[in-house]
Structures are given as C-alpha cells and as structure tokens.
Amino acid sequence: MDGRAAASLRGGVPWDGAVNAWHIAGDVYRMGRREWLTPGGWQQMYDDGVRTVIDLRSPRERQPRDTDPDVPAELLQRFEVVQCPTEDPDAEEFGELFGPYLKDPAHYGHYLRLFSGRLAAVFKAIAAARGKVVVHCSAGRDRSGIVAVMLQLLAGAGEEEVVRGYRQGMRGINERHRTHGVPHVHERYLDDASFEALLETREASLLEFVRSLDVPGFLLANGLTAAEVEAVRAKLGPGPRLKPAAKESPPTH
C-alpha cells in the first residue's frame, strides 16, 4: 500500500503541501490554509473531485507569505473559492472570550452564539457548493473544527468519531509546530505527555459542547431552509467516515 492510500485509510488527505488535511464525511474535507498547497497538491485535490474551497479566515489573514509555493493562476481558476469568514476579530467580546484567537473547545459555545449568522453562512455555502468541498481556516483546528463537528453530527457521527476528528486536527497542527522552522507567536510544539494532558482537558470541553448542540435546529434558526439542510446532508453521504487507526499519526510536511 502506498503512502497516499495508507493516509486515506486513517482519515488523512495527502495532498502535496497540505497541512492538517482530513476527510470529514462524504464529499467534505477540512485543512489549514490553502496557500500551503503546492501545484501538485492542487492537482491532487482536483483529481479527487474537489471543486469548491470555503475559506473561513478573516480578510487580514489572507495575505500571502514568502514561503508559499507559486501556483499557476490557470490551476487555481479551476476551483471556486468562497470567502466565508466565521468571525469578526474586532467584535467587542472577541478578545475577552477567545484571546488572540479561538483555540479551546470550552469557548466553542460562545463562538457559536457570537457568530451564529456567519457560521450558518458556511453551511449555506456547502449546500450550494459545486463538487466536493474543502473547508479551511488557518491552522485547520478550531474554526474548521467547529464546522467539522457540526458536519459530523449532521451526518450522524457518534461522540467517539467526533472526538477522533478533533484529535486529528490537534495532532496535525502540533506536528506542524514541531517541523516548521518559524516559531509560532502564541503556541509551541508539545511533547507527548504535555499534549495528552492538554487533550484530556479539551476533549472534555468538546464533549460538553457536542452534547449541548442541535445542529439542524441551529441551522434552521439562523437562516437555512429545510432544503438547504438536506443539501448539506447530501454532501455528507454516502461515503466513508473517518476510520479508527491503530496509531494516530498525522501526515508530515
């Protein structure tokens, strides 16, 4: 079995250059910033049927970086990129609730309350999307994580599957901190013991959030029609779900 097939079996998506890329359910994926993809990665994504990329970042986060690979415009034009920022970092409560950015499932409920209309807009975009869909933020952990949790629940996933998806996102960006040469301003790579201790706390908060959430009710209360909710569900199946792995190990970059 080659590396691409092996990664797919454990839920990882091995598009070249992609950071923290995972299959959520059916025709929907998540990952970190799309600018990390190489031209080969964009082609792999296209070959896998992706036609729509939904960007959850605020405008100030979309600046290119010197280390980003050059991607031909004609390759990018094969995709529809939909800007759906899930937050307003200048909102009055933002810093008080989340600090510099959202990073803890204990705050997901507040985030959902503060930015309910923006999050609902993401699901409208998924309902209307052409082809398979990639949802991405910056790290591929929390904003895409909230969306992933909601999609998993809408697809009928159980708590174990939802927690596994969250662990994958956490492990993926922790691995990025280990291998990336430039230190992150607010975070650092955590060794196994420190990482597992953090996970234990955050998974408890995640489960509390999951148990409080009625995804169809939330979407219908925030502007989606019943037909749009069903269109999102159609994107989520039939198709393979994230599968348990004997040992979780994110793709290296």
mmCIF file of N, CA, C and O in Angstrom, residues 86 112 115-127 146-155 209 212-236:
data_model
loop_
_atom_site.group_PDB
_atom_site.id
_atom_site.type_symbol
_atom_site.label_atom_id
_atom_site.label_comp_id
_atom_site.label_asym_id
_atom_site.label_seq_id
_atom_site.Cartn_x
_atom_site.Cartn_y
_atom_site.Cartn_z
ATOM 1 N N THR A 86 -15.772 33.316 9.539
ATOM 2 C CA THR A 86 -16.668 32.919 10.626
ATOM 3 C C THR A 86 -16.643 33.882 11.793
ATOM 4 O O THR A 86 -17.411 33.710 12.745
ATOM 5 N N LEU A 112 -20.203 30.138 18.801
ATOM 6 C CA LEU A 112 -21.435 29.866 18.060
ATOM 7 C C LEU A 112 -22.479 30.942 18.335
ATOM 8 O O LEU A 112 -23.193 31.379 17.430
ATOM 9 N N PHE A 115 -21.194 34.434 16.702
ATOM 10 C CA PHE A 115 -21.075 34.494 15.240
ATOM 11 C C PHE A 115 -22.023 33.496 14.569
ATOM 12 O O PHE A 115 -21.664 32.858 13.577
ATOM 13 N N SER A 116 -23.226 33.390 15.094
ATOM 14 C CA SER A 116 -24.169 32.391 14.587
ATOM 15 C C SER A 116 -24.486 32.602 13.108
ATOM 16 O O SER A 116 -24.521 31.644 12.328
ATOM 17 N N GLY A 117 -24.732 33.841 12.703
ATOM 18 C CA GLY A 117 -25.055 34.108 11.305
ATOM 19 C C GLY A 117 -23.909 33.775 10.372
ATOM 20 O O GLY A 117 -24.113 33.248 9.264
ATOM 21 N N ARG A 118 -22.693 34.077 10.800
ATOM 22 C CA ARG A 118 -21.524 33.789 9.969
ATOM 23 C C ARG A 118 -21.314 32.284 9.811
ATOM 24 O O ARG A 118 -20.978 31.794 8.726
ATOM 25 N N LEU A 119 -21.492 31.539 10.908
ATOM 26 C CA LEU A 119 -21.332 30.090 10.820
ATOM 27 C C LEU A 119 -22.431 29.463 9.964
ATOM 28 O O LEU A 119 -22.171 28.549 9.181
ATOM 29 N N ALA A 120 -23.643 29.968 10.090
ATOM 30 C CA ALA A 120 -24.720 29.459 9.241
ATOM 31 C C ALA A 120 -24.412 29.705 7.766
ATOM 32 O O ALA A 120 -24.733 28.862 6.910
ATOM 33 N N ALA A 121 -23.746 30.829 7.458
ATOM 34 C CA ALA A 121 -23.407 31.134 6.070
ATOM 35 C C ALA A 121 -22.460 30.090 5.480
ATOM 36 O O ALA A 121 -22.493 29.810 4.278
ATOM 37 N N VAL A 122 -21.607 29.514 6.314
ATOM 38 C CA VAL A 122 -20.713 28.451 5.843
ATOM 39 C C VAL A 122 -21.530 27.263 5.349
ATOM 40 O O VAL A 122 -21.243 26.671 4.302
ATOM 41 N N PHE A 123 -22.586 26.921 6.087
ATOM 42 C CA PHE A 123 -23.408 25.785 5.713
ATOM 43 C C PHE A 123 -24.248 26.085 4.475
ATOM 44 O O PHE A 123 -24.496 25.187 3.661
ATOM 45 N N LYS A 124 -24.650 27.335 4.301
ATOM 46 C CA LYS A 124 -25.308 27.724 3.055
ATOM 47 C C LYS A 124 -24.363 27.526 1.875
ATOM 48 O O LYS A 124 -24.763 27.053 0.808
ATOM 49 N N ALA A 125 -23.093 27.895 2.080
ATOM 50 C CA ALA A 125 -22.105 27.740 1.011
ATOM 51 C C ALA A 125 -21.865 26.270 0.699
ATOM 52 O O ALA A 125 -21.705 25.894 -0.471
ATOM 53 N N ILE A 126 -21.832 25.419 1.724
ATOM 54 C CA ILE A 126 -21.665 23.983 1.491
ATOM 55 C C ILE A 126 -22.868 23.437 0.725
ATOM 56 O O ILE A 126 -22.718 22.643 -0.217
ATOM 57 N N ALA A 127 -24.059 23.866 1.100
ATOM 58 C CA ALA A 127 -25.276 23.398 0.426
ATOM 59 C C ALA A 127 -25.257 23.740 -1.061
ATOM 60 O O ALA A 127 -25.735 22.961 -1.892
ATOM 61 N N ILE A 146 -14.940 23.550 14.516
ATOM 62 C CA ILE A 146 -16.357 23.737 14.849
ATOM 63 C C ILE A 146 -17.231 23.275 13.687
ATOM 64 O O ILE A 146 -18.213 22.551 13.863
ATOM 65 N N VAL A 147 -16.872 23.706 12.481
ATOM 66 C CA VAL A 147 -17.650 23.312 11.304
ATOM 67 C C VAL A 147 -17.626 21.798 11.135
ATOM 68 O O VAL A 147 -18.648 21.169 10.842
ATOM 69 N N ALA A 148 -16.446 21.193 11.341
ATOM 70 C CA ALA A 148 -16.325 19.741 11.201
ATOM 71 C C ALA A 148 -17.203 19.009 12.209
ATOM 72 O O ALA A 148 -17.874 18.024 11.867
ATOM 73 N N VAL A 149 -17.203 19.471 13.460
ATOM 74 C CA VAL A 149 -18.043 18.849 14.479
ATOM 75 C C VAL A 149 -19.516 18.916 14.077
ATOM 76 O O VAL A 149 -20.254 17.918 14.167
ATOM 77 N N MET A 150 -19.934 20.072 13.625
ATOM 78 C CA MET A 150 -21.331 20.238 13.234
ATOM 79 C C MET A 150 -21.682 19.358 12.044
ATOM 80 O O MET A 150 -22.757 18.747 11.993
ATOM 81 N N LEU A 151 -20.761 19.256 11.088
ATOM 82 C CA LEU A 151 -20.998 18.388 9.933
ATOM 83 C C LEU A 151 -21.048 16.918 10.344
ATOM 84 O O LEU A 151 -21.891 16.160 9.867
ATOM 85 N N GLN A 152 -20.131 16.519 11.220
ATOM 86 C CA GLN A 152 -20.140 15.131 11.678
ATOM 87 C C GLN A 152 -21.446 14.786 12.375
ATOM 88 O O GLN A 152 -22.025 13.718 12.139
ATOM 89 N N LEU A 153 -21.919 15.680 13.228
ATOM 90 C CA LEU A 153 -23.179 15.428 13.921
ATOM 91 C C LEU A 153 -24.341 15.370 12.932
ATOM 92 O O LEU A 153 -25.241 14.536 13.056
ATOM 93 N N LEU A 154 -24.313 16.250 11.947
ATOM 94 C CA LEU A 154 -25.365 16.248 10.932
ATOM 95 C C LEU A 154 -25.333 14.946 10.129
ATOM 96 O O LEU A 154 -26.376 14.468 9.660
ATOM 97 N N ALA A 155 -24.145 14.362 9.976
ATOM 98 C CA ALA A 155 -24.002 13.103 9.247
ATOM 99 C C ALA A 155 -24.320 11.891 10.114
ATOM 100 O O ALA A 155 -24.288 10.760 9.625
ATOM 101 N N PHE A 209 -19.688 20.569 24.673
ATOM 102 C CA PHE A 209 -20.220 21.343 23.551
ATOM 103 C C PHE A 209 -21.101 20.469 22.659
ATOM 104 O O PHE A 209 -22.226 20.848 22.291
ATOM 105 N N SER A 212 -24.546 19.675 23.905
ATOM 106 C CA SER A 212 -25.459 20.819 24.002
ATOM 107 C C SER A 212 -25.992 21.259 22.640
ATOM 108 O O SER A 212 -26.811 22.181 22.563
ATOM 109 N N LEU A 213 -25.530 20.604 21.569
ATOM 110 C CA LEU A 213 -25.726 21.144 20.225
ATOM 111 C C LEU A 213 -26.821 20.414 19.460
ATOM 112 O O LEU A 213 -26.813 19.180 19.360
ATOM 113 N N ASP A 214 -27.742 21.177 18.911
ATOM 114 C CA ASP A 214 -28.757 20.679 17.976
ATOM 115 C C ASP A 214 -28.445 21.325 16.634
ATOM 116 O O ASP A 214 -28.845 22.458 16.371
ATOM 117 N N VAL A 215 -27.711 20.616 15.782
ATOM 118 C CA VAL A 215 -27.226 21.241 14.542
ATOM 119 C C VAL A 215 -28.366 21.609 13.598
ATOM 120 O O VAL A 215 -28.424 22.763 13.138
ATOM 121 N N PRO A 216 -29.304 20.716 13.272
ATOM 122 C CA PRO A 216 -30.392 21.142 12.378
ATOM 123 C C PRO A 216 -31.175 22.323 12.954
ATOM 124 O O PRO A 216 -31.524 23.259 12.226
ATOM 125 N N GLY A 217 -31.449 22.281 14.260
ATOM 126 C CA GLY A 217 -32.168 23.384 14.886
ATOM 127 C C GLY A 217 -31.421 24.693 14.777
ATOM 128 O O GLY A 217 -32.007 25.746 14.483
ATOM 129 N N PHE A 218 -30.099 24.640 15.003
ATOM 130 C CA PHE A 218 -29.275 25.848 14.888
ATOM 131 C C PHE A 218 -29.328 26.392 13.463
ATOM 132 O O PHE A 218 -29.505 27.607 13.257
ATOM 133 N N LEU A 219 -29.168 25.530 12.486
ATOM 134 C CA LEU A 219 -29.141 25.989 11.091
ATOM 135 C C LEU A 219 -30.472 26.575 10.670
ATOM 136 O O LEU A 219 -30.522 27.640 10.035
ATOM 137 N N LEU A 220 -31.554 25.918 11.037
ATOM 138 C CA LEU A 220 -32.879 26.419 10.668
ATOM 139 C C LEU A 220 -33.197 27.738 11.364
ATOM 140 O O LEU A 220 -33.855 28.614 10.788
ATOM 141 N N ALA A 221 -32.693 27.897 12.589
ATOM 142 C CA ALA A 221 -32.945 29.133 13.336
ATOM 143 C C ALA A 221 -32.096 30.287 12.829
ATOM 144 O O ALA A 221 -32.368 31.447 13.160
ATOM 145 N N ASN A 222 -31.075 29.969 12.019
ATOM 146 C CA ASN A 222 -30.159 31.021 11.556
ATOM 147 C C ASN A 222 -30.127 31.162 10.041
ATOM 148 O O ASN A 222 -29.113 31.530 9.459
ATOM 149 N N GLY A 223 -31.275 30.884 9.415
ATOM 150 C CA GLY A 223 -31.456 31.291 8.034
ATOM 151 C C GLY A 223 -31.410 30.211 6.982
ATOM 152 O O GLY A 223 -31.702 30.486 5.810
ATOM 153 N N LEU A 224 -31.025 28.979 7.332
ATOM 154 C CA LEU A 224 -31.066 27.924 6.330
ATOM 155 C C LEU A 224 -32.485 27.395 6.177
ATOM 156 O O LEU A 224 -33.243 27.335 7.148
ATOM 157 N N THR A 225 -32.826 27.020 4.967
ATOM 158 C CA THR A 225 -34.100 26.358 4.742
ATOM 159 C C THR A 225 -33.931 24.859 4.974
ATOM 160 O O THR A 225 -32.808 24.333 5.012
ATOM 161 N N ALA A 226 -35.058 24.176 5.114
ATOM 162 C CA ALA A 226 -35.001 22.720 5.271
ATOM 163 C C ALA A 226 -34.326 22.084 4.056
ATOM 164 O O ALA A 226 -33.574 21.105 4.200
ATOM 165 N N ALA A 227 -34.564 22.646 2.872
ATOM 166 C CA ALA A 227 -33.941 22.112 1.652
ATOM 167 C C ALA A 227 -32.424 22.285 1.698
ATOM 168 O O ALA A 227 -31.675 21.404 1.250
ATOM 169 N N GLU A 228 -31.954 23.403 2.236
ATOM 170 C CA GLU A 228 -30.504 23.616 2.336
ATOM 171 C C GLU A 228 -29.874 22.665 3.349
ATOM 172 O O GLU A 228 -28.770 22.150 3.121
ATOM 173 N N VAL A 229 -30.561 22.430 4.456
ATOM 174 C CA VAL A 229 -30.042 21.464 5.429
ATOM 175 C C VAL A 229 -29.930 20.093 4.782
ATOM 176 O O VAL A 229 -28.917 19.384 4.964
ATOM 177 N N GLU A 230 -30.908 19.697 3.998
ATOM 178 C CA GLU A 230 -30.853 18.402 3.317
ATOM 179 C C GLU A 230 -29.762 18.390 2.258
ATOM 180 O O GLU A 230 -29.134 17.345 2.020
ATOM 181 N N ALA A 231 -29.506 19.529 1.625
ATOM 182 C CA ALA A 231 -28.425 19.606 0.629
ATOM 183 C C ALA A 231 -27.066 19.412 1.294
ATOM 184 O O ALA A 231 -26.176 18.765 0.733
ATOM 185 N N VAL A 232 -26.911 19.955 2.509
ATOM 186 C CA VAL A 232 -25.668 19.721 3.261
ATOM 187 C C VAL A 232 -25.559 18.250 3.607
ATOM 188 O O VAL A 232 -24.493 17.629 3.438
ATOM 189 N N ARG A 233 -26.646 17.667 4.083
ATOM 190 C CA ARG A 233 -26.636 16.234 4.415
ATOM 191 C C ARG A 233 -26.251 15.395 3.195
ATOM 192 O O ARG A 233 -25.528 14.394 3.312
ATOM 193 N N ALA A 234 -26.729 15.796 2.027
ATOM 194 C CA ALA A 234 -26.410 15.050 0.811
ATOM 195 C C ALA A 234 -24.914 15.082 0.518
ATOM 196 O O ALA A 234 -24.357 14.115 -0.014
ATOM 197 N N LYS A 235 -24.255 16.186 0.872
ATOM 198 C CA LYS A 235 -22.809 16.279 0.691
ATOM 199 C C LYS A 235 -22.053 15.342 1.636
ATOM 200 O O LYS A 235 -20.891 15.007 1.398
ATOM 201 N N LEU A 236 -22.699 14.939 2.699
ATOM 202 C CA LEU A 236 -22.027 14.176 3.746
ATOM 203 C C LEU A 236 -22.160 12.665 3.586
ATOM 204 O O LEU A 236 -21.616 11.911 4.381
#
